């Protein structure tokens, strides 16, 4: 790994740590008065999810820019010029390291084996991008999935602020979350794997070597299995929200307003997402 990539990874780690420990608490207290009513054992996750949203927006939008305008990467998905992709991947690696440290330090309240597996699989695969500059198109393509993260986090924020599930903002965000998650994590699987299979047997694929080939394919399989599990949970939650809202409308009951009171703990099956 070149000095530039190491610097970006380290800078990303420090930046996200500052966002978590300094910026998020101050900004949340100003913009959301109910932040002070969030239970102490949930404040860490609140700040973590705000940082996660910032990372997802930065990396996701950068990813779209590369997909639309980086002709060298799109022309040669295995060995194309990785300059911009390596920058985006380095930002993500810094975030993943920050999040793993955060999970380890707060395992009793935030620990999740799925996320540890997700982060380690992503770091394993992205390590080849940073050290050898290979597979830039495929690495960047995987980062499209980050665009669903803000909706997942917003769902959790609404629960912490005690918005009832029938509230129109909760319903709209739930539908948007399910739709976007499906589009950027599930619907992209066929074209992504079609592109992967198209490289098999080519000279470009052979040049990767067995190590990179195994890291690439195995990590993609692991990530897609996790995405499928999460999609099932999100779809189930969205169905409950929609059917619950429809039942309440049929009774013509007035829609309750969110309460500014200490919120209950979220349900055990609530989807958590620090990053993809």
mmCIF file of C-alpha atoms in Angstrom:
data_model
loop_
_atom_site.group_PDB
_atom_site.id
_atom_site.type_symbol
_atom_site.label_atom_id
_atom_site.label_comp_id
_atom_site.label_asym_id
_atom_site.label_seq_id
_atom_site.Cartn_x
_atom_site.Cartn_y
_atom_site.Cartn_z
ATOM 1 C CA UNK A 1 0.000 0.000 0.000
ATOM 2 C CA UNK A 2 1.366 3.405 -0.974
ATOM 3 C CA UNK A 3 1.920 6.200 1.523
ATOM 4 C CA UNK A 4 -0.952 8.177 -0.003
ATOM 5 C CA UNK A 5 -3.484 5.399 0.609
ATOM 6 C CA UNK A 6 -2.227 4.856 4.167
ATOM 7 C CA UNK A 7 -2.568 8.580 4.821
ATOM 8 C CA UNK A 8 -6.149 8.596 3.533
ATOM 9 C CA UNK A 9 -7.062 5.551 5.651
ATOM 10 C CA UNK A 10 -5.540 7.128 8.773
ATOM 11 C CA UNK A 11 -7.120 10.505 8.022
ATOM 12 C CA UNK A 12 -10.493 8.859 7.458
ATOM 13 C CA UNK A 13 -10.231 7.010 10.782
ATOM 14 C CA UNK A 14 -9.389 10.187 12.686
ATOM 15 C CA UNK A 15 -12.076 12.218 10.920
ATOM 16 C CA UNK A 16 -14.835 9.745 11.699
ATOM 17 C CA UNK A 17 -13.640 9.453 15.283
ATOM 18 C CA UNK A 18 -13.886 13.246 15.664
ATOM 19 C CA UNK A 19 -17.334 13.239 14.070
ATOM 20 C CA UNK A 20 -18.416 10.597 16.563
ATOM 21 C CA UNK A 21 -16.944 12.064 19.740
ATOM 22 C CA UNK A 22 -17.262 15.823 19.092
ATOM 23 C CA UNK A 23 -19.381 16.866 16.116
ATOM 24 C CA UNK A 24 -22.312 14.475 16.471
ATOM 25 C CA UNK A 25 -23.091 15.223 20.158
ATOM 26 C CA UNK A 26 -22.941 18.988 19.583
ATOM 27 C CA UNK A 27 -24.917 18.943 16.338
ATOM 28 C CA UNK A 28 -27.538 16.535 17.655
ATOM 29 C CA UNK A 29 -28.111 18.612 20.797
ATOM 30 C CA UNK A 30 -28.704 21.729 18.684
ATOM 31 C CA UNK A 31 -30.852 20.224 15.924
ATOM 32 C CA UNK A 32 -32.756 17.648 17.998
ATOM 33 C CA UNK A 33 -33.759 18.826 21.501
ATOM 34 C CA UNK A 34 -35.024 15.311 22.301
ATOM 35 C CA UNK A 35 -31.425 14.102 21.970
ATOM 36 C CA UNK A 36 -31.029 14.922 25.659
ATOM 37 C CA UNK A 37 -33.820 12.482 26.485
ATOM 38 C CA UNK A 38 -32.185 9.520 24.742
ATOM 39 C CA UNK A 39 -31.100 6.896 27.308
ATOM 40 C CA UNK A 40 -27.403 7.046 28.113
ATOM 41 C CA UNK A 41 -26.827 3.520 26.828
ATOM 42 C CA UNK A 42 -28.194 4.568 23.412
ATOM 43 C CA UNK A 43 -26.249 7.796 22.957
ATOM 44 C CA UNK A 44 -23.217 5.928 21.637
ATOM 45 C CA UNK A 45 -25.288 4.233 18.956
ATOM 46 C CA UNK A 46 -27.012 7.515 18.086
ATOM 47 C CA UNK A 47 -23.663 9.206 17.417
ATOM 48 C CA UNK A 48 -22.405 6.117 15.589
ATOM 49 C CA UNK A 49 -25.390 6.103 13.247
ATOM 50 C CA UNK A 50 -25.012 9.803 12.482
ATOM 51 C CA UNK A 51 -21.387 9.172 11.506
ATOM 52 C CA UNK A 52 -22.515 6.157 9.477
ATOM 53 C CA UNK A 53 -24.933 8.369 7.532
ATOM 54 C CA UNK A 54 -22.205 10.914 6.765
ATOM 55 C CA UNK A 55 -19.879 8.147 5.530
ATOM 56 C CA UNK A 56 -22.616 6.595 3.388
ATOM 57 C CA UNK A 57 -23.472 9.884 1.680
ATOM 58 C CA UNK A 58 -19.838 10.819 0.985
ATOM 59 C CA UNK A 59 -18.783 7.401 -0.307
ATOM 60 C CA UNK A 60 -22.063 6.600 -2.083
ATOM 61 C CA UNK A 61 -22.150 9.841 -4.064
ATOM 62 C CA UNK A 62 -18.442 9.545 -4.897
ATOM 63 C CA UNK A 63 -19.150 6.016 -6.106
ATOM 64 C CA UNK A 64 -21.879 7.244 -8.477
ATOM 65 C CA UNK A 65 -19.531 9.895 -9.843
ATOM 66 C CA UNK A 66 -16.866 7.267 -10.603
ATOM 67 C CA UNK A 67 -19.380 4.945 -12.247
ATOM 68 C CA UNK A 68 -20.649 7.741 -14.477
ATOM 69 C CA UNK A 69 -17.436 9.558 -15.383
ATOM 70 C CA UNK A 70 -14.378 7.332 -14.830
ATOM 71 C CA UNK A 71 -14.073 5.857 -18.336
ATOM 72 C CA UNK A 72 -10.778 4.056 -17.641
ATOM 73 C CA UNK A 73 -12.291 2.023 -14.814
ATOM 74 C CA UNK A 74 -15.432 1.215 -16.766
ATOM 75 C CA UNK A 75 -13.430 0.175 -19.834
ATOM 76 C CA UNK A 76 -11.187 -2.235 -17.896
ATOM 77 C CA UNK A 77 -12.987 -3.414 -14.720
ATOM 78 C CA UNK A 78 -10.097 -5.636 -13.567
ATOM 79 C CA UNK A 79 -7.012 -3.531 -14.272
ATOM 80 C CA UNK A 80 -8.337 -0.034 -15.058
ATOM 81 C CA UNK A 81 -6.785 3.088 -13.509
ATOM 82 C CA UNK A 82 -7.699 2.753 -9.813
ATOM 83 C CA UNK A 83 -6.734 6.268 -8.641
ATOM 84 C CA UNK A 84 -10.212 7.575 -7.743
ATOM 85 C CA UNK A 85 -11.472 4.171 -6.634
ATOM 86 C CA UNK A 86 -8.523 3.728 -4.268
ATOM 87 C CA UNK A 87 -9.337 7.096 -2.707
ATOM 88 C CA UNK A 88 -12.960 6.082 -2.164
ATOM 89 C CA UNK A 89 -11.986 2.645 -0.854
ATOM 90 C CA UNK A 90 -9.394 4.167 1.494
ATOM 91 C CA UNK A 91 -12.080 6.419 2.999
ATOM 92 C CA UNK A 92 -14.271 3.361 3.533
ATOM 93 C CA UNK A 93 -11.432 1.320 5.056
ATOM 94 C CA UNK A 94 -10.743 4.104 7.557
ATOM 95 C CA UNK A 95 -14.423 4.096 8.464
ATOM 96 C CA UNK A 96 -14.541 0.303 8.818
ATOM 97 C CA UNK A 97 -11.540 0.308 11.170
ATOM 98 C CA UNK A 98 -13.133 3.105 13.228
ATOM 99 C CA UNK A 99 -16.404 1.164 13.428
ATOM 100 C CA UNK A 100 -14.697 -2.091 14.433
ATOM 101 C CA UNK A 101 -12.918 -0.269 17.270
ATOM 102 C CA UNK A 102 -16.224 1.291 18.313
ATOM 103 C CA UNK A 103 -17.991 -2.081 18.308
ATOM 104 C CA UNK A 104 -15.195 -3.687 20.332
ATOM 105 C CA UNK A 105 -15.312 -0.905 22.944
ATOM 106 C CA UNK A 106 -19.116 -1.077 23.229
ATOM 107 C CA UNK A 107 -19.767 -4.755 22.594
ATOM 108 C CA UNK A 108 -22.305 -5.163 25.411
ATOM 109 C CA UNK A 109 -24.666 -2.600 23.863
ATOM 110 C CA UNK A 110 -23.717 -2.538 20.161
ATOM 111 C CA UNK A 111 -21.967 -5.831 19.483
ATOM 112 C CA UNK A 112 -23.191 -7.614 16.364
ATOM 113 C CA UNK A 113 -21.447 -10.614 14.835
ATOM 114 C CA UNK A 114 -22.978 -9.927 11.423
ATOM 115 C CA UNK A 115 -21.319 -6.524 11.275
ATOM 116 C CA UNK A 116 -17.960 -7.848 12.375
ATOM 117 C CA UNK A 117 -18.137 -10.441 9.579
ATOM 118 C CA UNK A 118 -19.251 -7.776 7.106
ATOM 119 C CA UNK A 119 -16.446 -5.378 8.032
ATOM 120 C CA UNK A 120 -13.725 -8.020 8.014
ATOM 121 C CA UNK A 121 -14.871 -9.407 4.644
ATOM 122 C CA UNK A 122 -14.907 -5.903 3.165
ATOM 123 C CA UNK A 123 -11.453 -5.023 4.559
ATOM 124 C CA UNK A 124 -10.047 -8.322 3.257
ATOM 125 C CA UNK A 125 -11.272 -7.628 -0.273
ATOM 126 C CA UNK A 126 -10.519 -3.892 -0.290
ATOM 127 C CA UNK A 127 -6.988 -4.625 0.880
ATOM 128 C CA UNK A 128 -6.231 -6.020 -2.576
ATOM 129 C CA UNK A 129 -7.584 -2.862 -4.192
ATOM 130 C CA UNK A 130 -5.346 -0.638 -2.077
ATOM 131 C CA UNK A 131 -2.199 -2.762 -2.278
ATOM 132 C CA UNK A 132 -2.356 -3.947 -5.891
ATOM 133 C CA UNK A 133 -4.821 -1.576 -7.548
ATOM 134 C CA UNK A 134 -6.856 -4.471 -8.932
ATOM 135 C CA UNK A 135 -10.613 -4.832 -9.517
ATOM 136 C CA UNK A 136 -11.388 -1.090 -9.305
ATOM 137 C CA UNK A 137 -14.743 -1.321 -11.098
ATOM 138 C CA UNK A 138 -15.998 -4.179 -8.907
ATOM 139 C CA UNK A 139 -14.784 -2.581 -5.675
ATOM 140 C CA UNK A 140 -16.510 0.673 -6.547
ATOM 141 C CA UNK A 141 -19.665 -1.124 -7.663
ATOM 142 C CA UNK A 142 -19.999 -2.730 -4.235
ATOM 143 C CA UNK A 143 -20.008 0.707 -2.628
ATOM 144 C CA UNK A 144 -23.332 1.533 -4.296
ATOM 145 C CA UNK A 145 -24.865 -0.343 -1.373
ATOM 146 C CA UNK A 146 -23.962 2.533 0.973
ATOM 147 C CA UNK A 147 -26.798 4.610 -0.481
ATOM 148 C CA UNK A 148 -29.321 2.593 1.533
ATOM 149 C CA UNK A 149 -27.646 3.266 4.884
ATOM 150 C CA UNK A 150 -29.157 6.740 5.595
ATOM 151 C CA UNK A 151 -32.690 5.297 5.398
ATOM 152 C CA UNK A 152 -31.820 2.423 7.725
ATOM 153 C CA UNK A 153 -30.315 4.836 10.233
ATOM 154 C CA UNK A 154 -33.276 7.217 9.987
ATOM 155 C CA UNK A 155 -35.594 4.360 10.900
ATOM 156 C CA UNK A 156 -33.627 3.878 14.103
ATOM 157 C CA UNK A 157 -33.692 7.617 14.878
ATOM 158 C CA UNK A 158 -37.482 7.692 14.552
ATOM 159 C CA UNK A 159 -37.742 4.803 17.014
ATOM 160 C CA UNK A 160 -35.486 6.565 19.485
ATOM 161 C CA UNK A 161 -37.628 9.719 19.227
ATOM 162 C CA UNK A 162 -40.790 7.644 19.858
ATOM 163 C CA UNK A 163 -42.421 8.343 16.530
ATOM 164 C CA UNK A 164 -45.338 5.897 16.280
ATOM 165 C CA UNK A 165 -45.067 3.391 13.483
ATOM 166 C CA UNK A 166 -48.218 4.803 11.912
ATOM 167 C CA UNK A 167 -46.687 8.283 11.545
ATOM 168 C CA UNK A 168 -46.456 9.298 7.895
ATOM 169 C CA UNK A 169 -42.719 10.078 8.148
ATOM 170 C CA UNK A 170 -42.019 6.622 9.555
ATOM 171 C CA UNK A 171 -44.126 4.961 6.869
ATOM 172 C CA UNK A 172 -42.543 6.962 4.043
ATOM 173 C CA UNK A 173 -39.021 6.309 5.313
ATOM 174 C CA UNK A 174 -39.809 2.610 5.755
ATOM 175 C CA UNK A 175 -41.022 2.277 2.182
ATOM 176 C CA UNK A 176 -38.062 4.285 0.833
ATOM 177 C CA UNK A 177 -35.658 2.177 2.889
ATOM 178 C CA UNK A 178 -37.050 -1.095 1.547
ATOM 179 C CA UNK A 179 -37.082 0.153 -2.058
ATOM 180 C CA UNK A 180 -33.574 1.672 -2.010
ATOM 181 C CA UNK A 181 -32.104 -1.280 -0.106
ATOM 182 C CA UNK A 182 -33.549 -3.651 -2.688
ATOM 183 C CA UNK A 183 -32.291 -1.565 -5.614
ATOM 184 C CA UNK A 184 -28.714 -1.025 -4.421
ATOM 185 C CA UNK A 185 -28.077 -4.341 -2.660
ATOM 186 C CA UNK A 186 -30.346 -6.999 -4.160
ATOM 187 C CA UNK A 187 -31.363 -5.922 -7.669
ATOM 188 C CA UNK A 188 -27.725 -5.215 -8.557
ATOM 189 C CA UNK A 189 -26.675 -8.795 -7.824
ATOM 190 C CA UNK A 190 -27.526 -10.259 -11.281
ATOM 191 C CA UNK A 191 -25.686 -7.596 -13.327
ATOM 192 C CA UNK A 192 -22.792 -7.591 -10.868
ATOM 193 C CA UNK A 193 -22.323 -11.354 -10.986
ATOM 194 C CA UNK A 194 -22.803 -11.346 -14.763
ATOM 195 C CA UNK A 195 -19.842 -8.951 -14.970
ATOM 196 C CA UNK A 196 -17.860 -11.181 -12.621
ATOM 197 C CA UNK A 197 -18.535 -14.332 -14.660
ATOM 198 C CA UNK A 198 -17.625 -12.464 -17.854
ATOM 199 C CA UNK A 199 -14.048 -12.130 -16.562
ATOM 200 C CA UNK A 200 -13.600 -15.853 -15.909
ATOM 201 C CA UNK A 201 -11.144 -17.451 -18.274
ATOM 202 C CA UNK A 202 -9.750 -14.143 -19.478
ATOM 203 C CA UNK A 203 -6.110 -13.139 -19.322
ATOM 204 C CA UNK A 204 -7.008 -10.283 -16.953
ATOM 205 C CA UNK A 205 -8.586 -12.716 -14.505
ATOM 206 C CA UNK A 206 -5.596 -15.075 -14.660
ATOM 207 C CA UNK A 207 -3.203 -12.217 -13.892
ATOM 208 C CA UNK A 208 -4.965 -11.639 -10.560
ATOM 209 C CA UNK A 209 -3.565 -14.817 -9.053
ATOM 210 C CA UNK A 210 -5.338 -17.246 -6.757
ATOM 211 C CA UNK A 211 -5.150 -15.070 -3.647
ATOM 212 C CA UNK A 212 -6.929 -12.090 -5.194
ATOM 213 C CA UNK A 213 -9.430 -14.347 -6.934
ATOM 214 C CA UNK A 214 -10.396 -16.073 -3.674
ATOM 215 C CA UNK A 215 -10.565 -12.776 -1.758
ATOM 216 C CA UNK A 216 -12.773 -11.231 -4.428
ATOM 217 C CA UNK A 217 -15.252 -14.076 -4.889
ATOM 218 C CA UNK A 218 -15.486 -15.220 -1.259
ATOM 219 C CA UNK A 219 -16.015 -11.713 0.125
ATOM 220 C CA UNK A 220 -18.695 -10.980 -2.471
ATOM 221 C CA UNK A 221 -20.556 -14.169 -1.574
ATOM 222 C CA UNK A 222 -20.367 -13.354 2.151
ATOM 223 C CA UNK A 223 -21.587 -9.793 1.629
ATOM 224 C CA UNK A 224 -24.476 -10.886 -0.584
ATOM 225 C CA UNK A 225 -25.589 -13.497 1.947
ATOM 226 C CA UNK A 226 -25.652 -10.798 4.642
ATOM 227 C CA UNK A 227 -27.501 -8.399 2.329
ATOM 228 C CA UNK A 228 -30.131 -11.057 1.640
ATOM 229 C CA UNK A 229 -30.646 -11.652 5.361
ATOM 230 C CA UNK A 230 -30.964 -7.913 5.997
ATOM 231 C CA UNK A 231 -33.361 -7.527 3.054
ATOM 232 C CA UNK A 232 -35.628 -10.161 4.576
ATOM 233 C CA UNK A 233 -35.662 -8.325 7.914
ATOM 234 C CA UNK A 234 -36.341 -4.962 6.266
ATOM 235 C CA UNK A 235 -39.127 -6.364 4.078
ATOM 236 C CA UNK A 236 -40.756 -7.958 7.117
ATOM 237 C CA UNK A 237 -40.540 -4.699 9.064
ATOM 238 C CA UNK A 238 -41.885 -2.675 6.134
ATOM 239 C CA UNK A 239 -44.823 -5.060 5.799
ATOM 240 C CA UNK A 240 -45.667 -4.642 9.494
ATOM 241 C CA UNK A 241 -45.510 -0.843 9.220
ATOM 242 C CA UNK A 242 -47.704 -0.722 6.110
ATOM 243 C CA UNK A 243 -50.310 -3.160 7.427
ATOM 244 C CA UNK A 244 -50.349 -1.421 10.805
ATOM 245 C CA UNK A 245 -50.832 1.981 9.209
ATOM 246 C CA UNK A 246 -53.617 0.648 6.982
ATOM 247 C CA UNK A 247 -55.406 -0.884 9.973
ATOM 248 C CA UNK A 248 -55.271 2.390 11.881
ATOM 249 C CA UNK A 249 -56.568 4.369 8.908
ATOM 250 C CA UNK A 250 -59.491 1.983 8.566
ATOM 251 C CA UNK A 251 -60.504 2.814 12.127
ATOM 252 C CA UNK A 252 -60.325 6.527 11.258
ATOM 253 C CA UNK A 253 -58.307 7.206 14.370
ATOM 254 C CA UNK A 254 -56.346 10.497 14.507
ATOM 255 C CA UNK A 255 -52.638 10.048 13.912
ATOM 256 C CA UNK A 256 -50.705 10.441 17.177
ATOM 257 C CA UNK A 257 -47.795 12.821 17.364
ATOM 258 C CA UNK A 258 -44.293 11.764 18.403
ATOM 259 C CA UNK A 259 -43.596 12.145 22.095
ATOM 260 C CA UNK A 260 -40.714 14.032 23.640
ATOM 261 C CA UNK A 261 -40.267 11.500 26.405
ATOM 262 C CA UNK A 262 -37.588 8.932 27.182
ATOM 263 C CA UNK A 263 -37.900 6.359 24.389
ATOM 264 C CA UNK A 264 -38.135 2.613 24.881
ATOM 265 C CA UNK A 265 -35.443 0.291 23.628
ATOM 266 C CA UNK A 266 -35.888 -0.647 19.956
ATOM 267 C CA UNK A 267 -37.267 -4.096 19.143
ATOM 268 C CA UNK A 268 -34.758 -6.891 18.989
ATOM 269 C CA UNK A 269 -35.315 -7.429 15.276
ATOM 270 C CA UNK A 270 -34.662 -3.816 14.400
ATOM 271 C CA UNK A 271 -32.184 -3.562 11.540
ATOM 272 C CA UNK A 272 -28.842 -2.102 12.541
ATOM 273 C CA UNK A 273 -26.428 -0.785 10.016
ATOM 274 C CA UNK A 274 -23.195 1.000 10.673
ATOM 275 C CA UNK A 275 -21.840 0.511 7.231
ATOM 276 C CA UNK A 276 -21.786 -1.816 4.157
#
